[in-house]
Each structure stands twice: as structure tokens, then as C-alpha cells.
mmCIF file of C-alpha atoms in Angstrom:
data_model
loop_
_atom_site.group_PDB
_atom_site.id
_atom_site.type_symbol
_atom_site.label_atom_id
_atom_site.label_comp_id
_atom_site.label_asym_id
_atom_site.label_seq_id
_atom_site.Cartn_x
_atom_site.Cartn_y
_atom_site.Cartn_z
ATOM 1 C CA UNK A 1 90.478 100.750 138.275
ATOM 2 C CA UNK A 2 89.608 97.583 139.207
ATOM 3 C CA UNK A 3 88.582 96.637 135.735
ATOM 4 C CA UNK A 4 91.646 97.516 134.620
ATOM 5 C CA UNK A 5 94.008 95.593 137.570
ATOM 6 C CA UNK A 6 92.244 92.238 136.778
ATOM 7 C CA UNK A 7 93.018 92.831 132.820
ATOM 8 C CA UNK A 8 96.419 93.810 133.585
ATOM 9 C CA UNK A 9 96.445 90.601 135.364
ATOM 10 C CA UNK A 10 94.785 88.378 133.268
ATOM 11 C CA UNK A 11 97.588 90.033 130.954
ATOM 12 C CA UNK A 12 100.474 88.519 132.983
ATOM 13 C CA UNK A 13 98.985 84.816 133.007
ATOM 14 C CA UNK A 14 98.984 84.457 129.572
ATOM 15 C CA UNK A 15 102.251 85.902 128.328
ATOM 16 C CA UNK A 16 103.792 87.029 125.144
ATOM 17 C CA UNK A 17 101.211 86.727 122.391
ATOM 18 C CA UNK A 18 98.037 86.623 124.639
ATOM 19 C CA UNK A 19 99.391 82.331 124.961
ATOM 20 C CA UNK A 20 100.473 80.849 128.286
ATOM 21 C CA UNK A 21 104.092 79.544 128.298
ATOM 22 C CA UNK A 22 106.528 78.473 130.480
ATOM 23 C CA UNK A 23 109.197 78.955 128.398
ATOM 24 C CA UNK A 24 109.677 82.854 128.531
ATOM 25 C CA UNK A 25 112.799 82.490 130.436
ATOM 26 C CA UNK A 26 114.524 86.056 132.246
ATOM 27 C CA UNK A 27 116.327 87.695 129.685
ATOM 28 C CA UNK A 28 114.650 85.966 126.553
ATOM 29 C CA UNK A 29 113.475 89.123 125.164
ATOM 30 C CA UNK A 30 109.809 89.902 123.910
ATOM 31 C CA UNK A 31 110.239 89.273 120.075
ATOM 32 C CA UNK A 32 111.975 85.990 121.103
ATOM 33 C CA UNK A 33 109.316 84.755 123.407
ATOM 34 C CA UNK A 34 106.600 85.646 121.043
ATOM 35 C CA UNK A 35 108.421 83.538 118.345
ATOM 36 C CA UNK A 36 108.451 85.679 115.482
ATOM 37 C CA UNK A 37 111.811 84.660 114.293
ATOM 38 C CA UNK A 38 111.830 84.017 110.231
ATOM 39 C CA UNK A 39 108.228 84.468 108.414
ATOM 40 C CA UNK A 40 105.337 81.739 109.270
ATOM 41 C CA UNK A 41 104.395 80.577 105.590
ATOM 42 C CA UNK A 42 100.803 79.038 104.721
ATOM 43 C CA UNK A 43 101.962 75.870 103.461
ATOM 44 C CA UNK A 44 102.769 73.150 105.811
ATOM 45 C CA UNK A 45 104.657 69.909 105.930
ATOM 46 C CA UNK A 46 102.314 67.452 105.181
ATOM 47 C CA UNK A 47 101.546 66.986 108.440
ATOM 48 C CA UNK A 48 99.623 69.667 109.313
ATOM 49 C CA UNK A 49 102.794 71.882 111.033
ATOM 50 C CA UNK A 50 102.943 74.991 109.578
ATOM 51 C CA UNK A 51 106.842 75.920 107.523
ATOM 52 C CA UNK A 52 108.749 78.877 109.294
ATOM 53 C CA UNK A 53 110.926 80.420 106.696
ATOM 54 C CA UNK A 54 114.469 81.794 107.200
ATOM 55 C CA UNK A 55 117.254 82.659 105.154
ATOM 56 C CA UNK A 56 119.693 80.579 103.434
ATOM 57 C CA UNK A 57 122.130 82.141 104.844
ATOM 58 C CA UNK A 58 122.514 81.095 108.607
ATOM 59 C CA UNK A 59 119.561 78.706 108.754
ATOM 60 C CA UNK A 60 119.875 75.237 110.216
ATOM 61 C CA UNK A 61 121.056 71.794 108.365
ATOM 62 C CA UNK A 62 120.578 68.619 108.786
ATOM 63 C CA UNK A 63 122.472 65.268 107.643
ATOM 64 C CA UNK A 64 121.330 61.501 108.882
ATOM 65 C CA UNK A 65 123.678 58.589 108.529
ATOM 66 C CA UNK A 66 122.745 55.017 109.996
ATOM 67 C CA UNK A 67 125.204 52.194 111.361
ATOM 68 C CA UNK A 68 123.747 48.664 112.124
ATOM 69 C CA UNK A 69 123.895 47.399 115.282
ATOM 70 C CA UNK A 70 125.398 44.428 116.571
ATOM 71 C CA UNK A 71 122.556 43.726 118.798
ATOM 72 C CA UNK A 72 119.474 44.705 117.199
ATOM 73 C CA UNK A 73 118.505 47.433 113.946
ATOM 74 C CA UNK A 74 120.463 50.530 113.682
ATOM 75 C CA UNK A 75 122.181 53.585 115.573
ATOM 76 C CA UNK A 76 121.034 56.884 113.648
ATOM 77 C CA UNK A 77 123.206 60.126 114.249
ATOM 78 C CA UNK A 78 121.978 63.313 113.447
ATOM 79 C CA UNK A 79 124.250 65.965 112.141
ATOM 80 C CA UNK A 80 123.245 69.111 112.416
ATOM 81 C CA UNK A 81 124.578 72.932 111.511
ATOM 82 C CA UNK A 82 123.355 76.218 113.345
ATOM 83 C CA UNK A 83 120.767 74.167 115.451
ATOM 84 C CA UNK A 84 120.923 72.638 118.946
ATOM 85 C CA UNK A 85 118.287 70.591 120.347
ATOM 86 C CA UNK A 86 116.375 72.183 123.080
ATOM 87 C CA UNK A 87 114.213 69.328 124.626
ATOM 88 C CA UNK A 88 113.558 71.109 127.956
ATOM 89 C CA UNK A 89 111.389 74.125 125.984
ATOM 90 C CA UNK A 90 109.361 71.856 123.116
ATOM 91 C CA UNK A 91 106.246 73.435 123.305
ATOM 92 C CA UNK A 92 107.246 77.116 123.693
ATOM 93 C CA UNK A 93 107.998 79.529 121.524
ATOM 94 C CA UNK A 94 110.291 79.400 118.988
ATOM 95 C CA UNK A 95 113.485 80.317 119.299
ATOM 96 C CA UNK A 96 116.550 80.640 115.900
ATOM 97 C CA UNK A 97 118.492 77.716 115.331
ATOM 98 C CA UNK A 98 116.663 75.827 117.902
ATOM 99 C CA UNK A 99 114.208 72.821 118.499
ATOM 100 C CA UNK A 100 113.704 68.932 117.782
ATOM 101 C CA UNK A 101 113.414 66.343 114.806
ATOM 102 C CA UNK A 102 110.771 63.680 112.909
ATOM 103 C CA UNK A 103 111.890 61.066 112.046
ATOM 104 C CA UNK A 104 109.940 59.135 109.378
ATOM 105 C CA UNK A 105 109.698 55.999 108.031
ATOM 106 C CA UNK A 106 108.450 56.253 104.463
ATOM 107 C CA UNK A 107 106.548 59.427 105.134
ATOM 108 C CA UNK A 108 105.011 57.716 108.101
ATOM 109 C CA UNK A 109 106.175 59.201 111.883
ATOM 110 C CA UNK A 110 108.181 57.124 113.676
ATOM 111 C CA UNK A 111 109.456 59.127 116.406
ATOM 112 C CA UNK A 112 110.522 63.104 117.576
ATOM 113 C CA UNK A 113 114.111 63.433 118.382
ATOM 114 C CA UNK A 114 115.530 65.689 120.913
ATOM 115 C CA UNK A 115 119.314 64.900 120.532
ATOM 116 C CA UNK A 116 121.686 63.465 117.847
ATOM 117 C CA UNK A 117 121.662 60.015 118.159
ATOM 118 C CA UNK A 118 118.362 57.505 118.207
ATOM 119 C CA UNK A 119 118.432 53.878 118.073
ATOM 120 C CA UNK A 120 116.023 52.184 115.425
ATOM 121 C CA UNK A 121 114.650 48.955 115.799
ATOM 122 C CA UNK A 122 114.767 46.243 113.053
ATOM 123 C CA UNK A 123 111.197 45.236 114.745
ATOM 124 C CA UNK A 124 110.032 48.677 113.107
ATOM 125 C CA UNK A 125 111.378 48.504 109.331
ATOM 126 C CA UNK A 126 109.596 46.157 106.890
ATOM 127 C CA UNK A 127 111.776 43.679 104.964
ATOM 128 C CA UNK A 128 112.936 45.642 101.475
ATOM 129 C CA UNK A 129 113.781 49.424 100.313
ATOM 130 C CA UNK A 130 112.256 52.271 102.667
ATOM 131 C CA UNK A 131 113.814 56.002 102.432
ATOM 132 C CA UNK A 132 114.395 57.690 105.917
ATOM 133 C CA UNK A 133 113.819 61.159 106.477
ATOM 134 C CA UNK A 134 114.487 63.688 109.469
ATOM 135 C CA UNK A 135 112.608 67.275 109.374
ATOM 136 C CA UNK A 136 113.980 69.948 111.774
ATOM 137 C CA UNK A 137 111.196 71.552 114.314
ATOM 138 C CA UNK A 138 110.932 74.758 116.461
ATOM 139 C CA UNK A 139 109.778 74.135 119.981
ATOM 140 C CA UNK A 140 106.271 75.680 118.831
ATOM 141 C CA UNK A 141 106.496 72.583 116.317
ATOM 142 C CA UNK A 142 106.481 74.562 113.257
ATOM 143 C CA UNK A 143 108.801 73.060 111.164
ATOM 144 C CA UNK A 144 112.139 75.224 109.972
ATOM 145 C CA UNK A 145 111.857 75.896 105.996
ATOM 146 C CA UNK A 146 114.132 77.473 103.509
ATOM 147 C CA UNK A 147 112.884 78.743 100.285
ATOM 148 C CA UNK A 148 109.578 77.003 100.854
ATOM 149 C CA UNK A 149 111.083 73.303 102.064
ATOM 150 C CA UNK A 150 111.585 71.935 104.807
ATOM 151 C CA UNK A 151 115.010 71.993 106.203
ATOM 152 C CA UNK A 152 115.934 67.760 106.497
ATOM 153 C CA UNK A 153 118.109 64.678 105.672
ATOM 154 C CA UNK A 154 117.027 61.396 103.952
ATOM 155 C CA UNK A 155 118.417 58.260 104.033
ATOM 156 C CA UNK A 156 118.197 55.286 102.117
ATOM 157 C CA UNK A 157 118.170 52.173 104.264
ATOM 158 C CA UNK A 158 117.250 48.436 103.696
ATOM 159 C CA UNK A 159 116.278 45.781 105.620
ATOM 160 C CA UNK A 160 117.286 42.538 104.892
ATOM 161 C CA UNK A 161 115.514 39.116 105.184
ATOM 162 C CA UNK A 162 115.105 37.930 108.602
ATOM 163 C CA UNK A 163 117.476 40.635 110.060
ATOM 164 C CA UNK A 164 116.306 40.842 113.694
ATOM 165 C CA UNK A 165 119.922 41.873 115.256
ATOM 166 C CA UNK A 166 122.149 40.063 117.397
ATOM 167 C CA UNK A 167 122.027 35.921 117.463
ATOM 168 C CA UNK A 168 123.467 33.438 119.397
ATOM 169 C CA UNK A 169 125.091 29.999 118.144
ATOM 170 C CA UNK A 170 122.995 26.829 119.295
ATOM 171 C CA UNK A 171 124.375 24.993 122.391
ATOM 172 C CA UNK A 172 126.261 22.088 121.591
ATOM 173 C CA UNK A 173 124.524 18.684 122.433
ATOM 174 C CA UNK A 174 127.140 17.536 124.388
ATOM 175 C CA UNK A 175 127.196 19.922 127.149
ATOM 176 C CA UNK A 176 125.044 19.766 129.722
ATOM 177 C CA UNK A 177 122.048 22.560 130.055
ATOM 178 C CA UNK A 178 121.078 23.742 132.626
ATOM 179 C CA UNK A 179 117.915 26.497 133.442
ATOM 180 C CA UNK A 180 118.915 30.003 133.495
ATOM 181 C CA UNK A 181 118.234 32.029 136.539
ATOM 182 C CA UNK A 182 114.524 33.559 136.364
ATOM 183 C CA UNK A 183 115.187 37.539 135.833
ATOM 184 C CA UNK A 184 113.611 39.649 138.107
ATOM 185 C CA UNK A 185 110.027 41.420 136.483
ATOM 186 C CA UNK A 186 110.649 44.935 135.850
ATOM 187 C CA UNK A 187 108.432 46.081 138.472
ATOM 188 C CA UNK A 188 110.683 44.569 141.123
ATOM 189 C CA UNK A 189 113.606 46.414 140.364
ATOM 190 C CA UNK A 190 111.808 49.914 141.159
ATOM 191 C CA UNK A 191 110.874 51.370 143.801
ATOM 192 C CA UNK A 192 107.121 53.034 141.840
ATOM 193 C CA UNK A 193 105.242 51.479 139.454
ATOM 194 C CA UNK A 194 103.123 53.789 137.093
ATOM 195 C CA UNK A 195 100.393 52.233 134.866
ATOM 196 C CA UNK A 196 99.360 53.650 132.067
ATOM 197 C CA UNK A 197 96.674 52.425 129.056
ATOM 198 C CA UNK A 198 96.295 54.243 126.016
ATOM 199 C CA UNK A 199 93.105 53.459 124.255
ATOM 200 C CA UNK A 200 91.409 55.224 120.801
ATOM 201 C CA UNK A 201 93.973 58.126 121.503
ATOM 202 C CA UNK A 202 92.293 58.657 125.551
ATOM 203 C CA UNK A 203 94.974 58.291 129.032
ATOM 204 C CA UNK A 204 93.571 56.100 131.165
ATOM 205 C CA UNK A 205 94.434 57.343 134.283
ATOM 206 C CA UNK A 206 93.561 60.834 133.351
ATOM 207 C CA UNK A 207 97.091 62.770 133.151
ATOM 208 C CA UNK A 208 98.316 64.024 136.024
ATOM 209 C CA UNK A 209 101.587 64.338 138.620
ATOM 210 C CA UNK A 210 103.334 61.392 140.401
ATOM 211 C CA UNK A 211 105.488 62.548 142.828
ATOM 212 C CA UNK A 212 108.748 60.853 144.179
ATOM 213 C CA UNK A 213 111.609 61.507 145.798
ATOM 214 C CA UNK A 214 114.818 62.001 144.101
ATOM 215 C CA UNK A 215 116.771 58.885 143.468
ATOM 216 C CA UNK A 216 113.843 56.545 143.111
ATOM 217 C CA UNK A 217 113.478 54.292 140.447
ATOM 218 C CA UNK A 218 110.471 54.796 137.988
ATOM 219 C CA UNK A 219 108.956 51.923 136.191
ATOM 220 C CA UNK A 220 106.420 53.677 133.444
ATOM 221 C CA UNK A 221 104.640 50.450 132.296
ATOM 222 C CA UNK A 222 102.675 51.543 128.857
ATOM 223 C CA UNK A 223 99.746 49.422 126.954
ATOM 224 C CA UNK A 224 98.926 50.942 123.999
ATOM 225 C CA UNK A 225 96.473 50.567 121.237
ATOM 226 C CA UNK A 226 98.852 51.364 118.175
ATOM 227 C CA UNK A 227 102.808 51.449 117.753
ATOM 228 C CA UNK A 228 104.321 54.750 119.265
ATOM 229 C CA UNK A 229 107.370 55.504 121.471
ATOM 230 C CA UNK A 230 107.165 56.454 124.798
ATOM 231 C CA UNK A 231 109.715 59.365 125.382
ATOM 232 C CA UNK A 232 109.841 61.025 129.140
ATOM 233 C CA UNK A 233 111.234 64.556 128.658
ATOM 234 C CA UNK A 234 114.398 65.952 130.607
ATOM 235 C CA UNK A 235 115.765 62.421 131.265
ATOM 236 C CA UNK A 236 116.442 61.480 127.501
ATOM 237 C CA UNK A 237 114.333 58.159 127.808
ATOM 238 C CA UNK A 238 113.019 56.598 125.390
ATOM 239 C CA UNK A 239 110.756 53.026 124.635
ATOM 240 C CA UNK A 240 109.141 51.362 121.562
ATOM 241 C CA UNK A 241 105.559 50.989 122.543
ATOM 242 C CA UNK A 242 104.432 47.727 120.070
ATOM 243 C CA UNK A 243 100.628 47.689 119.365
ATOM 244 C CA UNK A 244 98.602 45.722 121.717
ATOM 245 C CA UNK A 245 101.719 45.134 124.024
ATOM 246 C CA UNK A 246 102.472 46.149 127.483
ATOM 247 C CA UNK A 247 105.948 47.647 127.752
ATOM 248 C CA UNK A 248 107.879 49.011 130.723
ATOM 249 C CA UNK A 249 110.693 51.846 130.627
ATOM 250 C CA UNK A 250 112.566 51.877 133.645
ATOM 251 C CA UNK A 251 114.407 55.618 135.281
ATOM 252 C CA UNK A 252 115.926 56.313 138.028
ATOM 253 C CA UNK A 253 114.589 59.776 138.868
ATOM 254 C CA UNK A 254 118.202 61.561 139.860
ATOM 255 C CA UNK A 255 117.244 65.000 139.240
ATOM 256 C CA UNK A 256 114.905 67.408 140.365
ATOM 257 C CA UNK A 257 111.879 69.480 138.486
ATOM 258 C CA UNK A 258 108.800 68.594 136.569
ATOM 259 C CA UNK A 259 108.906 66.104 133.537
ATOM 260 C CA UNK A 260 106.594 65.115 131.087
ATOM 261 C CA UNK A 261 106.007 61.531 130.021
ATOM 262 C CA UNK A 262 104.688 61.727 126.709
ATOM 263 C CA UNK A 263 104.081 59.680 123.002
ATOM 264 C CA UNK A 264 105.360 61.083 120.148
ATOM 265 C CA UNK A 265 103.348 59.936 117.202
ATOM 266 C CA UNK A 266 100.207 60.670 118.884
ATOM 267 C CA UNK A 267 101.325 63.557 120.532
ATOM 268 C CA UNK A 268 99.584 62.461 124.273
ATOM 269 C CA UNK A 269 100.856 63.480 127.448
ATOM 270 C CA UNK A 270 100.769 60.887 129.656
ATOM 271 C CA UNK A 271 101.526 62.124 133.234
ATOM 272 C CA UNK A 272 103.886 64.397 134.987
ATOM 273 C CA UNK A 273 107.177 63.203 136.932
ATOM 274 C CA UNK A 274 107.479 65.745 139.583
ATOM 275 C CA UNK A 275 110.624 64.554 141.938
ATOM 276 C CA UNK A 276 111.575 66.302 144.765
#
């Protein structure tokens, strides 16, 4: 009998499909949370995420237009049909019509999307022709496929010579300069200051929790080794993380709960936001 309770137990921990989740939410029921929806092909996307086929009929869509903008690259909008982005379940299982996007550069992962607009940075397309493409994911990251391809937009976009965004006209000689006020470091407009180095794909600190009170402000300041974006879950916050180059993404923590910090080309959690 005992034998049995700590089986029935070990049982519970795990959840749906003998894999723990957090994501089983009350009256999700069983054939949801185990994420059988559609049929889980072979094949994959290139990537190494497995297709999940669904019917024509029904299944999600997906249609990417760009806009420059006047400051700096371009605004991308994602349209999408029977699919809504689900950014506070990625990782669990996965769910019809629901999920996140890639977006690519060329083939080449630039970001995951968890809502319908992104902002591109000139800093990140070469000069010349480049096609951009954005692939529909469930939250278990297996991408959504119809008749064996993925379901996604492309894009053709080009980047002209020297186009870096927004300029400025020169100062004319005759007036009289002046120094501009020194701006304030990042650091000094928050209240916590989280460090973070990402080196040869480890977290240095080892991941963990932060904890602050609700209201705070949050400066995440990020070296990393290679280009990636820094994207902190539940807040919609997002930050170009150039290679070699310290970068700081500042949040003022007005909610409540437990939020990951994470990269999205290398897929690394970085630490956990837990306000209070």
C-alpha cells in the first residue's frame, strides 16, 4: 500500500504524459494538457522542432508585412487567423490555434515572437536582398504544419546603403554649442540591478530567482558572447543583445507572479523575476 501511495504520488508530480508542467490549468481537459491536438509528423522544420499536422480546414495563418521606421529599421506586424499568442504557457503543452512565432532572417533565427508586432533593427539586416520569414509554434515548440509545411509568412525586405534610421541635420556654425546634459547610466534610474554574462552558451550567475517588490524598477544588464535578444516573459520586453556588448533592458516590475528572463536564439533561461 505504501508502494502504491508513493507511485500514485510520484504520478501527480509529473502530470499529463508522465512530463511536469505548469501549464495544466483547471478545466483544461486531459487530451488538451497532454497535447495531442493534430498528428506529430517525423519531419521537422529545419531546426530540429518537430511539424504538428492539422487540417486545412480551421488551422492557423499567418501574413507578415513590414513598415520602416522613422527612427531606426522596421515595425513588423503579424497577421494571424485562428491563432492567438499565448506567451504566459510557452513551454507547455500544446494547445489548437495557439502558441508563438520565429522569425528568421534568411533562414537564420532572429527572434521568437509572442504578439503581433516586433520592431527590427537596421543594425541586424545586412546591406542588399534578404527574404523574411515567420513560422507559427505550439507552446511545446513544435511547429504548426499543414499538409506537411509549416504554417508561415515571408517577406521580401531590403536594406539600403547606409540606412541606419533616424538622422539629424548638422548644427549650423553660427550658433553657439553648447554640452548636452550627461544622461543618467541606466543603472541609476532603477531601483535593482541584475548582471548577467552569457559565455559558450553557460549563465553566469547560475539561473535562479530575484525577488522584488512590486513597482520596482528592474535593470537586466546582459553581456553576451553572440547576437541574441533578450525577451523577459509576461511583461512583453524585449532587447537586442549585440555580440561582445553589454546591454541593459530596463522594467518596472508592476505586476505580480513569476517571470522568466530568457534568450531566444539560444534558448537560455537566464533567471526568474519573482515580484511580490
Amino acid at each position: 500500500m505504501l508502494a502504491l501511495a508513493v507511485l500514485l504520488a510520484g504520478g501527480a508530480v509529473a502530470g499529463c504524459g508522465g512530463r511536469a508542467t505548469t501549464h495544466h490549468k483547471p478545466g483544461t481537459s486531459h487530451e488538451q494538457a497532454s497535447g495531442s491536438v493534430g498528428t506529430l509528423l517525423t519531419t521537422d522544420d529545419g531546426a530540429g522542432h518537430r511539424l504538428r499536422e492539422v487540417p486545412a480546414e480551421g488551422a492557423p495563418e499567418v501574413q507578415l508585412t513590414a513598415r520602416p521606421d522613422s527612427e531606426d529599421g522596421w515595425n513588423l506586424q503579424l497577421t494571424v487567423k485562428n491563432f492567438r499568442f499565448t506567451p504566459d504557457s510557452v513551454g507547455g503543452a500544446a494547445l489548437p490555434g495557439a502558441g508563438h512565432a520565429h522569425l528568421e532572417l534568411d533562414g537564420h533565427k532572429l527572434a521568437r515572437l509572442y504578439g503581433p508586432w516586433f520592431h527590427l533593427p537596421a543594425a541586424q539586416v545586412p546591406e542588399g536582398a534578404h527574404t523574411l520569414t515567420v513560422r507559427l509554434y505550439a507552446d511545446d515548440h513544435t511547429a504548426w504544419a499543414v499538409a506537411g509545411k509549416p504554417v508561415e509568412g515571408t517577406l521580401q525586405l531590403t536594406a539600403a546603403p547606409g540606412q541606419t534610421g533616424h538622422s539629424h541635420p548638422p548644427a549650423s556654425p553660427s550658433a553657439p554649442s553648447s554640452p548636452a546634459p550627461a544622461s543618467p547610466s541606466p543603472e541609476a534610474q532603477a531601483d535593482r540591478t541584475v548582471t548577467i554574462t552569457i559565455r559558450e552558451g553557460k549563465v553566469t550567475p547560475a539561473p535562479g530567482r530575484v525577488e522584488v517588490k512590486r513597482g520596482e524598477r528592474v535593470a537586466l544588464r546582459v553581456t553576451s558572447d553572440r547576437a541574441d535578444t533578450l525577451h523577459v516573459h509576461g511583461f512583453d520586453k524585449e532587447l537586442a543583445l549585440p555580440a561582445g556588448q553589454e546591454a541593459t533592458l530596463i522594467l518596472t516590475a508592476d505586476r505580480t507572479g513569476l517571470f522568466e528572463v530568457e534568450t531566444h536564439a539560444s534558448d537560455l533561461v537566464l533567471t526568474q523575476l519573482l515580484v511580490r
